[in-house]
XYZ file of C-alpha atoms in Angstrom:
573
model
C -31.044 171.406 157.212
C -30.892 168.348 155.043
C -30.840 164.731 156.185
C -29.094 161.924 154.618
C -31.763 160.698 152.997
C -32.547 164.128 151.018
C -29.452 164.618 150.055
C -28.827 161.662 148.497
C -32.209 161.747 146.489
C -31.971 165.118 145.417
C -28.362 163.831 143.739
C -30.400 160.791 142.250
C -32.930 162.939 140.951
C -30.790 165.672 139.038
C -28.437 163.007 137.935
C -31.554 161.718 136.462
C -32.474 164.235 134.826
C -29.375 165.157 133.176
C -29.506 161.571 131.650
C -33.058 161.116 131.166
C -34.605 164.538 130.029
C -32.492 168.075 130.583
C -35.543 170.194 129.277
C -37.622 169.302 131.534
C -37.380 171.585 134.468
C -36.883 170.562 138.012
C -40.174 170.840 139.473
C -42.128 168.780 136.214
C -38.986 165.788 136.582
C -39.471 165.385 139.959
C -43.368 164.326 139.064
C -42.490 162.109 136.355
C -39.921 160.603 138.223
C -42.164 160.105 141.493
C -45.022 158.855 139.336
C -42.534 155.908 137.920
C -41.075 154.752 141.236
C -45.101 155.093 142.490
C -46.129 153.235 139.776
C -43.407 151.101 139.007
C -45.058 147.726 139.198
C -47.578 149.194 136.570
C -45.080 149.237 133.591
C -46.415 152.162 132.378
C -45.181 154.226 129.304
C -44.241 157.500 129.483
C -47.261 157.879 126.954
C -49.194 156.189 129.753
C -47.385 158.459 132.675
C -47.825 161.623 130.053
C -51.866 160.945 130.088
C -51.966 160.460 133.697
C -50.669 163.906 134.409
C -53.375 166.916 135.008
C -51.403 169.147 137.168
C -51.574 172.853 136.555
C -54.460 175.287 136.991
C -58.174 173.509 138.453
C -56.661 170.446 138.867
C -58.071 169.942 142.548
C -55.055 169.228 143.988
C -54.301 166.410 141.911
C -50.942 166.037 139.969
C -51.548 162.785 138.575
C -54.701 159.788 138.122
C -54.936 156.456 136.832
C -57.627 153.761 136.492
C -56.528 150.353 136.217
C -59.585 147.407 136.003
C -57.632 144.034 137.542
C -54.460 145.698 136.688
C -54.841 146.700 133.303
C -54.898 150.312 132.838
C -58.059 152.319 130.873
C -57.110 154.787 129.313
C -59.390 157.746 127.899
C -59.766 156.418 124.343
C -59.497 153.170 124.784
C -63.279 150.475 125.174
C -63.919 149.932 128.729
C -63.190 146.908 130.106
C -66.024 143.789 130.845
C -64.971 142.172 133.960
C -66.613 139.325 136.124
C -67.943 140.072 139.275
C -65.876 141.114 142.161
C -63.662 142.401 139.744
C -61.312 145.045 141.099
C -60.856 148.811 140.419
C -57.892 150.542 141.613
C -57.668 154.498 141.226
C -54.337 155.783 141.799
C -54.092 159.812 142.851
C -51.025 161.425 143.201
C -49.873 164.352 144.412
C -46.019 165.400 144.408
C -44.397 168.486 145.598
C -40.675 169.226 145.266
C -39.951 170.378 148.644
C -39.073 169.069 152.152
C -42.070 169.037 153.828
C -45.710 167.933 154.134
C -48.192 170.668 154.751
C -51.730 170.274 155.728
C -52.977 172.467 152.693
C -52.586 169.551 149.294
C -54.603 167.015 151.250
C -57.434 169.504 151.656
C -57.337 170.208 148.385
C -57.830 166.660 147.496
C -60.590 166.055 150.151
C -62.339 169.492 148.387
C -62.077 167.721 145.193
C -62.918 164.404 145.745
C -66.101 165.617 147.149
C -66.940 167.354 143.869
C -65.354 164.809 141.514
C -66.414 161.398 142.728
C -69.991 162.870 143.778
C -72.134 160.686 140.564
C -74.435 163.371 140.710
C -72.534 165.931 139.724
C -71.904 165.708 135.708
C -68.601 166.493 134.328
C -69.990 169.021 132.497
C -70.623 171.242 135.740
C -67.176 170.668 136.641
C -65.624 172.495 134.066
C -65.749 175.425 135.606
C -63.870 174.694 138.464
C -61.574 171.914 136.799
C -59.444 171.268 134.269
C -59.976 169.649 130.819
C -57.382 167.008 131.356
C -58.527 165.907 135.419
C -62.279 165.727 134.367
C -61.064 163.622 130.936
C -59.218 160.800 133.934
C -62.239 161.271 136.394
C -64.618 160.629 133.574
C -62.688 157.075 132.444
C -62.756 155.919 136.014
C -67.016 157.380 136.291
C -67.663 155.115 133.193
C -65.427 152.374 133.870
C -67.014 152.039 137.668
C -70.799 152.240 135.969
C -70.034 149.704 133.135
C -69.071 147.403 136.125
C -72.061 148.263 138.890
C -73.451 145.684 138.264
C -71.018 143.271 139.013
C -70.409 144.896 142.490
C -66.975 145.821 141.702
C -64.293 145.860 144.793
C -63.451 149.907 144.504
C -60.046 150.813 145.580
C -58.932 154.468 145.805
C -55.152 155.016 146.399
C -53.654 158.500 147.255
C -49.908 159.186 147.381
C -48.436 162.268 148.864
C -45.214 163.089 147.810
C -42.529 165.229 149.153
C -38.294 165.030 149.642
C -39.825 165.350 153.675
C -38.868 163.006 155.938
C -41.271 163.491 159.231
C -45.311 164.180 159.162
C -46.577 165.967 161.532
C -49.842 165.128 163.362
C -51.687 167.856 162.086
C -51.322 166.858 158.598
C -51.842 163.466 159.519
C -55.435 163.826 160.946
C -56.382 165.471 157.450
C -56.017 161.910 156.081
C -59.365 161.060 157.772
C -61.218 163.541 156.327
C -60.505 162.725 153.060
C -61.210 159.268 153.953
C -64.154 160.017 155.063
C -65.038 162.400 152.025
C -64.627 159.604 149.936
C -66.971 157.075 151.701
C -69.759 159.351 151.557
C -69.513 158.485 148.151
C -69.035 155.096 147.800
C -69.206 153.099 151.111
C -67.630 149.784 150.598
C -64.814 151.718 148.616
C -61.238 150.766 150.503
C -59.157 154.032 150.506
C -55.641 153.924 150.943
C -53.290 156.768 151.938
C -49.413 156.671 152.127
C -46.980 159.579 152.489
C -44.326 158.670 150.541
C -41.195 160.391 152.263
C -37.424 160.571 150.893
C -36.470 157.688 152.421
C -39.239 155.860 150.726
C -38.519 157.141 147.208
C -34.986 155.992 147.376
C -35.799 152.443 148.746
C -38.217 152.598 145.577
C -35.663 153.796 143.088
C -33.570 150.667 144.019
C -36.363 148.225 143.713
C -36.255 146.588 140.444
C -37.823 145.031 138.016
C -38.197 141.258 137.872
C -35.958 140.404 135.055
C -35.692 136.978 135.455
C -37.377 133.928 137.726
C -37.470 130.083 138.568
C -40.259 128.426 137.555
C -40.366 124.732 139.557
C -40.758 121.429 137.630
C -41.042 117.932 138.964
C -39.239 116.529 135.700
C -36.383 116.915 133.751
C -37.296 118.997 130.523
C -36.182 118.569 126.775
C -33.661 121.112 126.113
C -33.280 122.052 122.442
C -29.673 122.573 120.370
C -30.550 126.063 120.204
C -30.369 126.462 124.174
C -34.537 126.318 124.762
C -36.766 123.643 126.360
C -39.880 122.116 126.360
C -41.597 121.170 129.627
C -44.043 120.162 131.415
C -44.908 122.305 134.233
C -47.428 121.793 137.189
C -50.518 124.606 137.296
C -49.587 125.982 140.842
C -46.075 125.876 139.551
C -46.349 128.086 136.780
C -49.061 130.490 138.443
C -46.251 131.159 140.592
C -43.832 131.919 138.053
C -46.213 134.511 136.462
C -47.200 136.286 139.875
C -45.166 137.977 142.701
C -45.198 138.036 146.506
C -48.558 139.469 146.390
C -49.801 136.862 143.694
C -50.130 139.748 141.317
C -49.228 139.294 137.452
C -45.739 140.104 136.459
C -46.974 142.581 133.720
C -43.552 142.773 132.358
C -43.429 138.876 131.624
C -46.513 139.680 129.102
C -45.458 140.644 125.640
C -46.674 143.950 125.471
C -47.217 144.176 121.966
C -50.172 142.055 122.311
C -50.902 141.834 126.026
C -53.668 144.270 126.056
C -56.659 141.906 123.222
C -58.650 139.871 125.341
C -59.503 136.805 123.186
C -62.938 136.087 122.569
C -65.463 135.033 125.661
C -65.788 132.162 124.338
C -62.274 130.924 124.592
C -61.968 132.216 128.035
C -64.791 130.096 129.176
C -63.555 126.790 127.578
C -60.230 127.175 129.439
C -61.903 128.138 132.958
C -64.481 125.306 132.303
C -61.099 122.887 131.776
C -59.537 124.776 134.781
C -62.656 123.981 136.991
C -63.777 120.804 135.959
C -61.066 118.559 136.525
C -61.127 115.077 135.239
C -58.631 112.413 137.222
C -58.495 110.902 134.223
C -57.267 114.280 131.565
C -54.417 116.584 132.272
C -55.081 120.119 131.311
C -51.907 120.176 129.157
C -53.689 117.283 126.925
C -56.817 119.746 126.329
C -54.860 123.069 126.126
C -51.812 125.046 123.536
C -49.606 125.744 126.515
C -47.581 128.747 127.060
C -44.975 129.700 124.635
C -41.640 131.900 126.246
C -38.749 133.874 124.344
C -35.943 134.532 126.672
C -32.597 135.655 125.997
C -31.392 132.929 128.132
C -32.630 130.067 130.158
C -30.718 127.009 132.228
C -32.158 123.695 134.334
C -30.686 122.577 137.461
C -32.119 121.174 140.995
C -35.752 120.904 139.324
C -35.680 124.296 138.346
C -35.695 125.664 135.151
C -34.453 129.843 135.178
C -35.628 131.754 132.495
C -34.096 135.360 131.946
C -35.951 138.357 130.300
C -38.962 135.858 130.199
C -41.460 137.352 127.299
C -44.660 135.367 127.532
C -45.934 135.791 123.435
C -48.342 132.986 123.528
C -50.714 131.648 125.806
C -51.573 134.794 127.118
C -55.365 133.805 127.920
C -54.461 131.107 129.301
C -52.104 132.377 131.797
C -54.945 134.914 132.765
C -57.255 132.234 132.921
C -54.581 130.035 135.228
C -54.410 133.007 137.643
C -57.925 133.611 138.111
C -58.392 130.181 138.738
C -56.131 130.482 141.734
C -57.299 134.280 142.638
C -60.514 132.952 142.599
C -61.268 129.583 143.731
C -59.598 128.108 147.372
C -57.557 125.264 145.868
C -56.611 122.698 148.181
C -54.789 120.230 145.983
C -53.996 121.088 141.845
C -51.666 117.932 140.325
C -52.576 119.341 136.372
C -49.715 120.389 134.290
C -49.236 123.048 131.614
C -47.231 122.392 128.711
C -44.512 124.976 128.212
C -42.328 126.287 125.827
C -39.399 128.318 125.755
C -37.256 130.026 122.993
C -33.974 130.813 123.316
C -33.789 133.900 120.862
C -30.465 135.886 119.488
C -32.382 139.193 119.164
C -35.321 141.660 118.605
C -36.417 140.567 114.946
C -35.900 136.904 116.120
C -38.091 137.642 118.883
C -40.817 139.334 116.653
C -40.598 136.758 114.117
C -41.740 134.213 117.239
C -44.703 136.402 118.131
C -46.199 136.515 114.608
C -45.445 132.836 113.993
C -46.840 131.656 117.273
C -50.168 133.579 117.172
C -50.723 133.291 113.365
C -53.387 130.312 114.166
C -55.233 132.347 116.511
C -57.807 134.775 116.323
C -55.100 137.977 117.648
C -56.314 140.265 114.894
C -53.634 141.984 112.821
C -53.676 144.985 114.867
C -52.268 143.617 117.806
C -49.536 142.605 115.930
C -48.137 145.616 114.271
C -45.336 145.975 115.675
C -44.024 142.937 113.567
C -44.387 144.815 110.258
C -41.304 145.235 108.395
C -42.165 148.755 108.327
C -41.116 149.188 111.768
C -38.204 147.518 111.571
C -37.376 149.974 108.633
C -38.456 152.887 110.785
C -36.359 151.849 114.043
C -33.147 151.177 111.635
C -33.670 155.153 110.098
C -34.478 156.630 113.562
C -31.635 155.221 115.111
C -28.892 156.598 112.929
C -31.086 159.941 113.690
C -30.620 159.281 117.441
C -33.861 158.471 118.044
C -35.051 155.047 120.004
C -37.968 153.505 118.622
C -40.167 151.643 120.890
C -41.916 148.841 119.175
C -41.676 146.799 122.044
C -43.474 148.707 125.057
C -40.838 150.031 127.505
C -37.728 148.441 126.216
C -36.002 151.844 125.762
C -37.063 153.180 128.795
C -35.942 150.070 130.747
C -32.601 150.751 128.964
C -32.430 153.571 130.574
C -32.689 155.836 127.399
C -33.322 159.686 127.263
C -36.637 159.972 127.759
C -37.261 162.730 124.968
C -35.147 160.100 122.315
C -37.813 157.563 122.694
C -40.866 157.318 120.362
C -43.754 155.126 120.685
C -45.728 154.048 117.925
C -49.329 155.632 119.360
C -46.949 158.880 119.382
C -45.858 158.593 116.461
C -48.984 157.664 114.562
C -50.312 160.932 116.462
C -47.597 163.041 114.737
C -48.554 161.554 111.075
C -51.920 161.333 111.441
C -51.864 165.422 112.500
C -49.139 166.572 109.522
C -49.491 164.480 106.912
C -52.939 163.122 107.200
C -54.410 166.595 108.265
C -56.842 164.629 110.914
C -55.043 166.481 113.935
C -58.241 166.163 115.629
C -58.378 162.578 115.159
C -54.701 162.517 116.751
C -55.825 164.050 119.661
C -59.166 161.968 120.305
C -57.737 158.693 119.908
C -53.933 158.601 121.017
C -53.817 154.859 121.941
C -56.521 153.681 119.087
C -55.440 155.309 116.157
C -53.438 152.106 114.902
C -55.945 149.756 115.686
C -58.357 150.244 112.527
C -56.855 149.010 109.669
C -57.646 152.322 107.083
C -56.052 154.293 109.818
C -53.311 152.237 110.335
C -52.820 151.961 106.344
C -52.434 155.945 106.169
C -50.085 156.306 108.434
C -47.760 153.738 108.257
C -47.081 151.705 104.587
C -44.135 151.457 102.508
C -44.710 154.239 99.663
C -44.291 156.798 102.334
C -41.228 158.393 102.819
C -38.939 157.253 105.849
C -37.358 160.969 106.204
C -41.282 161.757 106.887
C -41.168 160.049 109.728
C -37.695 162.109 110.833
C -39.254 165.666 109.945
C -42.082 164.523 111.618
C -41.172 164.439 114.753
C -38.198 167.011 114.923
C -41.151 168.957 114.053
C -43.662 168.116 116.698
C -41.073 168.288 119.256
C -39.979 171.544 118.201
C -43.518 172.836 118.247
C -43.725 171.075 122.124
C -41.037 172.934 123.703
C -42.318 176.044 122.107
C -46.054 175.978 123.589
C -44.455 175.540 126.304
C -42.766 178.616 126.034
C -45.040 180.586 124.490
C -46.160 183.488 127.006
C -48.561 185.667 125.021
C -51.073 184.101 126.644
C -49.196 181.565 128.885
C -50.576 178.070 127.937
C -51.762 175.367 130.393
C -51.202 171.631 129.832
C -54.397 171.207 128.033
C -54.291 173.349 126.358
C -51.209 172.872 124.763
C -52.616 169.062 124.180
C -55.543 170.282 122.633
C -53.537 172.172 120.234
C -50.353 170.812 119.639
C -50.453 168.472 116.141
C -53.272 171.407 115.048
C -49.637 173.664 115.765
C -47.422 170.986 113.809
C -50.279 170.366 111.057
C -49.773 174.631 110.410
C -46.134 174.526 110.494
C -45.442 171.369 108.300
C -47.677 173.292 105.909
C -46.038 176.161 105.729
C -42.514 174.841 105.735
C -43.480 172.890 102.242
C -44.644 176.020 100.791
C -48.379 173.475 100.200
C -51.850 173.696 101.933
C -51.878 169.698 101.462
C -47.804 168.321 101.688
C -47.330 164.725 100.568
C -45.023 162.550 102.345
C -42.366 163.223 100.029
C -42.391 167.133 100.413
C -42.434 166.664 104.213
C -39.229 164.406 103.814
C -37.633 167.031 102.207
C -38.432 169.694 104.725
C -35.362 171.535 105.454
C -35.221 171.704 109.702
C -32.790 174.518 109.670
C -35.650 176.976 108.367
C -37.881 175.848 111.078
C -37.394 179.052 112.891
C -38.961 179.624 115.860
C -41.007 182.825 114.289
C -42.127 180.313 111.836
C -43.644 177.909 114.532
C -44.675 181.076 117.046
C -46.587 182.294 114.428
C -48.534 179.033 113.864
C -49.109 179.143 117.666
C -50.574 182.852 117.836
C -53.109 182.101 114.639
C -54.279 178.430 115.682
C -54.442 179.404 119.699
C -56.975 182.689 118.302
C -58.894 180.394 116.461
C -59.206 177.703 119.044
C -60.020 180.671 121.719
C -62.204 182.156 119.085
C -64.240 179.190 118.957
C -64.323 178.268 122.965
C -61.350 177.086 124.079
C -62.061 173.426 125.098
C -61.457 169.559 124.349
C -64.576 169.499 122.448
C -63.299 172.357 120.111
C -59.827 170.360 119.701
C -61.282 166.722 118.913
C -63.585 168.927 115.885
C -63.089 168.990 112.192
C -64.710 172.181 112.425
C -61.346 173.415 113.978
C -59.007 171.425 111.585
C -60.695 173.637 108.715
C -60.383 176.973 110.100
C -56.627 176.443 110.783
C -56.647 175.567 107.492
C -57.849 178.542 106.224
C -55.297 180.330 107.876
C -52.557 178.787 106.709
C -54.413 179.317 103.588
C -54.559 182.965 103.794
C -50.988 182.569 105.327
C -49.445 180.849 101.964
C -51.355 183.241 99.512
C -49.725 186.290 101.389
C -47.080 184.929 101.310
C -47.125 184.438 97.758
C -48.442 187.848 97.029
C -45.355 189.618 98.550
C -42.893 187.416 96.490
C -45.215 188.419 93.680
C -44.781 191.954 94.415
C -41.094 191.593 95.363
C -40.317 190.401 91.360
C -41.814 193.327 89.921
């Protein structure tokens, strides 16, 4: 019988997913859903989330793994990331099951796996048998991310979750924890491994936890306030470290602009502002020799010494509020009396907010990719998919912290994916780099400019969504996860194709794509002929990242549109 504690989360969790995402059935909502409350202090994307997922056949037990490098996440296409030494790696595992229990039986199969998986001897490519495309892609970013670092003597961290709607462990299963504790040292000694069964009551205590939204940061003088409701003030180091960190002195990540949190300025510019940081002259104050920090907030008010800033968006200064908390993660500091100058900007709205970023970084070296999200083209694009009912993310999370469907919201890496496969006909390219693609500036050119058609954009994803739920569907054979990513924009590439009667569509046919002929014969079809030629051909991650693929689905739309053309041919006669 049900507790309490069940009952109430299994009403949280369907209520959820009626709101959040209907199609997704219970079993796969309960996973994402765990995996955000897990992960919550992360801010990860559903793209993120989505990536992190390898659950399904020869996944060793594993529903779900990250790698973060001093909290930043590394993702599979994305460079690896230089750290100092005694930098720290944190591998998140998770494994969820929808039921009321814990059983004995998923921890083994983690222990089996991490025995195989986090052995260095054993190459990924010996894996394969055994393991899924999309678990060995995750274990391979954390095997390269942990060897680019060796040398530094990293601090390794693994982290395995358990997760059930149980509410009592039983002995037996707990003892299995060991083993796999064990398992794991065998591999890497000095590796800290942390295990926590994450029980009903514990997903509904982390359900109510939310995020930091707004914070005090402590000054010693009064600030200037501006007419516009900002300020400008001058705010002691230790101070403002611990406005940017919480009770465990972590970063806020959500108080870093995520359009342009991820560049790491040059070396160089890191070094001068630790050497300032370190060397401290009695006779300079670091806010004489350094930019400052510059805030929008949606609000912000002074009283008792303390200035509270809500929805705090940190757009510049971001090395230097890195820099700031390493200096206090790692050096003892005994007595700090420096001051950083800091601004913040009182701002009406999104654009206002965007127009900040690009104004406040336009003297730095943030190259234009980080920026992108400024580009009147994505304002024109959000505008257009909103009377469509879609939610355009340009700013990393802000639908999903709104609490928006989750299958309504569309990132730009997702939807550069989607043009890059249909219109661009690089649907390998799509799948190699999801989180890249916009970053080169040819690439970026292609797939986003102002001669292309907005409705593209539309048909573009109606189709690639349609083509989702239908892999998903499609039982003749029954697809696994990756495969289904290793062929979806391939799947989307044939079916735009078709549905403009044109081997090679431009943007302006695929505007004009009529949706209501996108039957689902029409799109099972494209399934059947690219999932033959992708089995034809092996059947793996390597085949879908080819060109060599790209042209033989190709050809058979090819062959497709000239039959097609023959029996219309034949039908006028």
């Amino acid at each position: 019988m049900a507790d309490n504690n069940q009952i109430v989360l299994q009403t949280l969790i369907e209520q959820n997913r009626k709101e959040l995402y209907p199609e997704l059935s219970a079993d796969d909502y309960f996973h994402l859903f765990v995996t955000e409350q897990v992960m919550k202090d992360s801010e990860l994307s559903y793209d993120e989330i989505e990536e992190g997922i390898v659950d399904n056949g020869g996944d060793g037990g594993i529903d779900s793994i990250y790698t973060f490098v001093n909290q930043e996440l590394v993702q599979r296409d994305s460079e690896l990331i230089d750290g100092k030494r005694n930098s720290v790696i944190d591998v998140y595992i998770l494994q969820s099951k929808n039921v009321h229990s814990f059983g004995e039986t998923p921890i083994e199969k983690c222990n089996s796996s991490a025995i195989d998986i986090f052995d260095l001897n054993k190459s990924i490519n010996s894996l394969r048998r055994v393991y899924n495309s999309d678990l060995l892609a995750n274990v391979e970013v954390f095997r390269k991310q942990y060897l680019h670092l060796a040398s530094k003597f990293p601090v390794l961290r693994f982290h395995y979750f358990y997760i059930t709607k149980g509410s009592e462990i039983h002995p037996n299963v707990e003892r299995k924890v060991e083993i796999l504790v064990n398992s794991i040292k065998t591999h890497f000694d000095k590796a800290e491994v942390l295990f926590d069964f994450v029980t009903a009551k514990k997903l509904i205590d982390l359900s109510r936890k939310e995020q930091l939204r707004s914070k005090d940061v402590v000054l010693n003088d009064n600030p200037i306030s501006t007419q516009d409701g900002g300020y400008i003030a001058i705010v002691p180091i230790k101070n403002y470290h611990d406005f940017i960190t919480d009770d465990n002195t972590n970063l806020i990540r959500y108080f870093f602009d995520a359009n342009i949190r991820d560049y790491q300025v040059n070396v160089d510019v890191n070094k001068e502002i630790r050497k300032t940081l370190i060397n401290q002259n009695e006779n300079e104050d670091f806010w004489w020799l350094n930019n400052g920090v510059t805030i929008t907030a949606i609000d912000a008010t002074f009283a008792s010494k303390k200035l509270h800033i809500e929805d705090p968006q940190i757009v510049n200064g971001l090395q230097t509020s890195f820099e700031i908390h390493k200096y206090f993660s790692e050096n003892k500091i005994e007595s700090e009396k420096r001051n950083v100058l800091l601004r913040v900007i009182k701002v009406q709205d999104e654009k206002s907010r965007l127009n900040v970023i690009k104004a406040t970084n336009s003297q730095t070296n943030i190259p234009p990719a980080s920026l992108r999200a400024t580009d009147p083209i994505h304002r024109d694009i959000e505008d257009f998919l909103f009377s469509k009912g879609y939610y355009y993310d340009r700013r990393k999370n802000y639908h999903k912290n709104q609490g928006k469907p989750v299958n309504k919201i569309i990132s730009i890496p997702y939807l550069a994916q989607i043009i890059t496969g249909i219109y661009n006909q690089k649907p390998d390219y799509a799948r190699a780099r999801p989180s890249t693609l916009i970053k080169n500036n040819s690439d970026y050119q292609n797939i986003f400019k102002d001669s292309l058609s907005l409705e593209m954009y539309h048909k573009g994803i109606l189709i690639q969504k349609k083509v989702e739920v239908l892999l998903k569907e499609y039982d003749t054979p029954k697809l696994s996860r990756p495969q289904i990513g290793d062929i979806k924009f391939h799947v989307a590439m044939y079916v735009t194709s078709i549905l403009c009667d044109k081997i090679k569509p431009t943007s302006g046919d695929i505007g004009k794509i009529d949706i209501s002929k996108m039957t689902d014969e029409i799109v099972n079809n494209a399934i059947q002929n690219t999932y033959i030629v992708y089995d034809a051909m092996g059947g793996t991650n390597s085949v879908a990242k080819g060109n060599e693929f790209v042209k033989e689905v190709l050809e058979q739309v090819q062959n497709e549109l000239k039959d097609k053309k023959e029996v219309l041919s034949n039908l006028n006669k």
